[in-house]
Amino acid sequence: MKHTQRNDTLPPWIPEEYWDAIIQNDHTYDGTFFYAVQTTGIFCRPSCKSRAPNSDNVLIFQNTEQALAHKFRPCKRCKPTGERVPDQEWIHGVTEYINKHYAELLTLDVLAAASHGSPYHLHRVFKRITGQTPVQYIQTRRINEAQNLLQHTHLTVTEIARQVGISNPAYFISVFRKHTGVTPSHYRERHDSP
């Protein structure tokens, strides 16, 4: 069940009746308007059963062409264009989401909700398209950023771990060593030497 937001907190660009249609998954508004969520880069029909968005992140479009022109991708769940979203395009959107949010808590459920798919299907398609599981991709993204921070900042290993989304320094060191073959401190020494 989606939670409704107080009407006085709605942004001025969202008509109250449209917001109610989104929150209530009202199929009678399908075709009247489409809504896009800026944080996910996806647009939907009002009847979409995806998690309720934050109204501040919602944009309203009168047709799918407007949403596509603003670089939003159609939802894989409600198929607002009437066509199935190609897997390659869907996974590209998921990797973009990971690249923007890698420092946050990212679970398969979070990624599935953000990309409007099921966790199992997302895991299977992600691995087929990228050759990695979503967790492996997230770890690689985090370690790549950690390498950059080790080379270009004086942050401690613990600070870098937190900055890339790994709150446990010991776990960060273990994952870093697995990916690079060395500890973060040794990596930094190697790249600091003339």
Short mmCIF file of C-alpha atoms in Angstrom, two decimals:
data_model
loop_
_atom_site.label_atom_id
_atom_site.label_comp_id
_atom_site.label_asym_id
_atom_site.label_seq_id
_atom_site.Cartn_x
_atom_site.Cartn_y
_atom_site.Cartn_z
CA MET A 1 0.00 0.00 0.00
CA LYS A 2 1.44 3.35 -1.00
CA HIS A 3 1.45 6.18 1.48
CA THR A 4 -0.10 9.46 0.47
CA GLN A 5 1.75 12.69 0.92
CA ARG A 6 0.12 15.72 2.50
CA ASN A 7 -1.34 17.91 -0.23
CA ASP A 8 0.26 21.10 1.07
CA THR A 9 3.71 19.61 0.47
CA LEU A 10 3.12 18.86 -3.21
CA PRO A 11 5.38 20.76 -5.60
CA PRO A 12 3.44 23.31 -7.66
CA TRP A 13 4.12 21.48 -10.96
CA ILE A 14 2.12 18.39 -9.89
CA PRO A 15 -1.67 18.72 -9.99
CA GLU A 16 -3.22 17.16 -6.90
CA GLU A 17 -5.42 14.84 -8.95
CA TYR A 18 -2.34 13.54 -10.83
CA TRP A 19 -0.51 12.90 -7.56
CA ASP A 20 -3.54 11.03 -6.21
CA ALA A 21 -3.62 8.94 -9.41
CA ILE A 22 0.08 8.04 -8.98
CA ILE A 23 -0.33 7.12 -5.32
CA GLN A 24 -3.47 5.08 -5.96
CA ASN A 25 -2.15 3.43 -9.18
CA ASP A 26 -5.26 4.72 -10.93
CA HIS A 27 -5.44 3.08 -14.37
CA THR A 28 -8.17 5.51 -15.48
CA TYR A 29 -5.43 8.16 -15.85
CA ASP A 30 -3.27 5.95 -18.11
CA GLY A 31 -2.78 7.87 -21.34
CA THR A 32 -3.79 11.18 -19.70
CA PHE A 33 -0.26 11.78 -18.40
CA PHE A 34 2.99 10.01 -17.59
CA TYR A 35 5.29 10.64 -14.66
CA ALA A 36 9.06 10.43 -14.50
CA VAL A 37 11.25 10.02 -11.43
CA GLN A 38 14.42 12.07 -11.68
CA THR A 39 16.43 9.92 -9.24
CA THR A 40 15.88 6.73 -11.26
CA GLY A 41 15.67 8.19 -14.78
CA ILE A 42 12.53 6.14 -15.46
CA PHE A 43 9.02 7.16 -16.53
CA CYS A 44 5.77 5.33 -15.83
CA ARG A 45 2.05 5.17 -16.35
CA PRO A 46 -0.04 6.40 -13.39
CA SER A 47 -1.16 2.79 -12.79
CA CYS A 48 2.40 1.50 -12.28
CA LYS A 49 2.72 -0.65 -9.17
CA SER A 50 6.26 0.56 -8.44
CA ARG A 51 7.18 2.09 -5.09
CA ALA A 52 5.71 5.55 -4.50
CA PRO A 53 8.22 8.23 -5.50
CA ASN A 54 9.11 11.34 -3.55
CA SER A 55 6.96 14.04 -5.15
CA ASP A 56 9.92 16.45 -5.31
CA ASN A 57 11.60 14.04 -7.76
CA VAL A 58 8.56 13.66 -10.05
CA LEU A 59 8.07 15.36 -13.40
CA ILE A 60 4.80 15.19 -15.33
CA PHE A 61 4.64 14.63 -19.10
CA GLN A 62 1.60 14.64 -21.37
CA ASN A 63 2.99 11.88 -23.62
CA THR A 64 5.81 9.35 -23.89
CA GLU A 65 7.64 11.37 -26.55
CA GLN A 66 8.15 14.23 -24.07
CA ALA A 67 9.57 11.84 -21.45
CA LEU A 68 11.87 10.19 -24.00
CA ALA A 69 13.02 13.62 -25.27
CA HIS A 70 14.07 14.44 -21.68
CA LYS A 71 16.18 11.23 -21.66
CA PHE A 72 13.92 9.22 -19.33
CA ARG A 73 13.73 5.47 -19.93
CA PRO A 74 10.41 3.61 -20.03
CA CYS A 75 9.58 1.50 -16.99
CA LYS A 76 10.17 -2.19 -17.47
CA ARG A 77 7.21 -3.01 -15.23
CA CYS A 78 4.37 -0.87 -16.66
CA LYS A 79 5.77 -0.45 -20.22
CA PRO A 80 4.47 3.11 -20.81
CA THR A 81 5.47 3.05 -24.49
CA GLY A 82 3.62 -0.23 -24.99
CA GLU A 83 6.89 -1.91 -25.92
CA ARG A 84 9.14 -4.15 -23.91
CA VAL A 85 12.31 -2.36 -22.80
CA PRO A 86 15.32 -4.15 -24.32
CA ASP A 87 17.41 -5.86 -21.64
CA GLN A 88 20.57 -4.03 -22.74
CA GLU A 89 18.86 -0.65 -22.27
CA TRP A 90 17.38 -1.69 -18.92
CA ILE A 91 20.74 -2.83 -17.55
CA HIS A 92 22.43 0.32 -18.88
CA GLY A 93 19.99 2.29 -16.73
CA VAL A 94 20.80 0.11 -13.71
CA THR A 95 24.56 0.61 -14.16
CA GLU A 96 24.00 4.37 -14.46
CA TYR A 97 22.04 4.27 -11.21
CA ILE A 98 24.85 2.32 -9.50
CA ASN A 99 27.47 4.74 -10.81
CA LYS A 100 25.57 7.68 -9.31
CA HIS A 101 24.65 5.99 -6.01
CA TYR A 102 27.55 3.56 -5.36
CA ALA A 103 28.33 5.13 -1.96
CA GLU A 104 24.81 4.45 -0.69
CA LEU A 105 23.38 1.19 0.64
CA LEU A 106 22.69 -0.75 -2.56
CA THR A 107 21.02 -4.12 -2.26
CA LEU A 108 19.42 -6.16 -5.01
CA ASP A 109 16.02 -5.10 -3.64
CA VAL A 110 17.01 -1.41 -3.80
CA LEU A 111 18.23 -1.78 -7.40
CA ALA A 112 15.12 -3.73 -8.41
CA ALA A 113 12.85 -1.07 -6.90
CA ALA A 114 14.81 1.74 -8.57
CA SER A 115 14.70 0.01 -11.95
CA HIS A 116 11.11 -1.27 -11.63
CA GLY A 117 11.93 -4.95 -11.95
CA SER A 118 12.07 -8.02 -9.75
CA PRO A 119 15.30 -8.80 -7.84
CA TYR A 120 15.63 -12.29 -9.35
CA HIS A 121 15.07 -11.11 -12.94
CA LEU A 122 17.41 -8.15 -12.46
CA HIS A 123 20.19 -10.40 -11.08
CA ARG A 124 19.86 -12.88 -13.95
CA VAL A 125 19.70 -10.28 -16.75
CA PHE A 126 22.43 -8.09 -15.21
CA LYS A 127 24.83 -11.05 -15.12
CA ARG A 128 23.97 -12.08 -18.68
CA ILE A 129 24.50 -8.54 -20.04
CA THR A 130 27.55 -7.43 -18.01
CA GLY A 131 29.22 -10.72 -17.09
CA GLN A 132 29.05 -9.68 -13.42
CA THR A 133 26.45 -9.86 -10.71
CA PRO A 134 25.13 -6.51 -9.47
CA VAL A 135 27.12 -6.97 -6.22
CA GLN A 136 30.34 -7.58 -8.17
CA TYR A 137 29.66 -4.50 -10.30
CA ILE A 138 29.02 -2.36 -7.20
CA GLN A 139 32.21 -3.61 -5.54
CA THR A 140 34.25 -2.91 -8.66
CA ARG A 141 32.81 0.61 -8.88
CA ARG A 142 33.62 1.24 -5.21
CA ILE A 143 37.17 -0.12 -5.50
CA ASN A 144 37.83 1.97 -8.62
CA GLU A 145 36.76 5.08 -6.73
CA ALA A 146 38.84 4.02 -3.71
CA GLN A 147 41.92 3.68 -5.95
CA ASN A 148 41.31 7.19 -7.24
CA LEU A 149 40.96 8.57 -3.70
CA LEU A 150 44.09 6.73 -2.52
CA GLN A 151 46.09 8.29 -5.36
CA HIS A 152 44.70 11.81 -5.21
CA THR A 153 43.78 12.53 -1.58
CA HIS A 154 45.26 12.23 1.89
CA LEU A 155 42.11 10.67 3.34
CA THR A 156 42.68 7.75 5.70
CA VAL A 157 41.78 4.25 4.61
CA THR A 158 38.81 4.34 7.00
CA GLU A 159 37.59 7.65 5.54
CA ILE A 160 37.93 6.31 2.01
CA ALA A 161 36.05 3.14 2.94
CA ARG A 162 33.13 5.18 4.24
CA GLN A 163 33.23 7.55 1.28
CA VAL A 164 32.84 4.67 -1.18
CA GLY A 165 29.99 3.09 0.78
CA ILE A 166 31.73 0.44 2.90
CA SER A 167 31.33 1.25 6.57
CA ASN A 168 33.49 -1.62 7.90
CA PRO A 169 37.20 -0.80 7.32
CA ALA A 170 38.33 -4.43 7.73
CA TYR A 171 35.81 -5.58 5.12
CA PHE A 172 36.90 -2.72 2.83
CA ILE A 173 40.56 -3.80 3.11
CA SER A 174 39.57 -7.40 2.34
CA VAL A 175 37.52 -6.44 -0.72
CA PHE A 176 40.23 -4.04 -1.91
CA ARG A 177 42.91 -6.76 -1.63
CA LYS A 178 40.67 -9.22 -3.48
CA HIS A 179 40.26 -6.77 -6.38
CA THR A 180 43.79 -5.36 -6.57
CA GLY A 181 46.05 -7.96 -4.96
CA VAL A 182 47.34 -5.45 -2.39
CA THR A 183 46.06 -3.61 0.69
CA PRO A 184 44.93 0.01 0.33
CA SER A 185 48.02 1.22 2.22
CA HIS A 186 50.36 -0.73 -0.06
CA TYR A 187 48.46 0.54 -3.10
CA ARG A 188 48.93 4.13 -1.92
CA GLU A 189 52.67 3.58 -1.25
CA ARG A 190 53.09 2.12 -4.71
CA HIS A 191 51.44 5.11 -6.37
CA ASP A 192 53.12 7.75 -4.18
CA SER A 193 56.65 6.69 -5.07
CA PRO A 194 58.43 8.70 -7.80
#
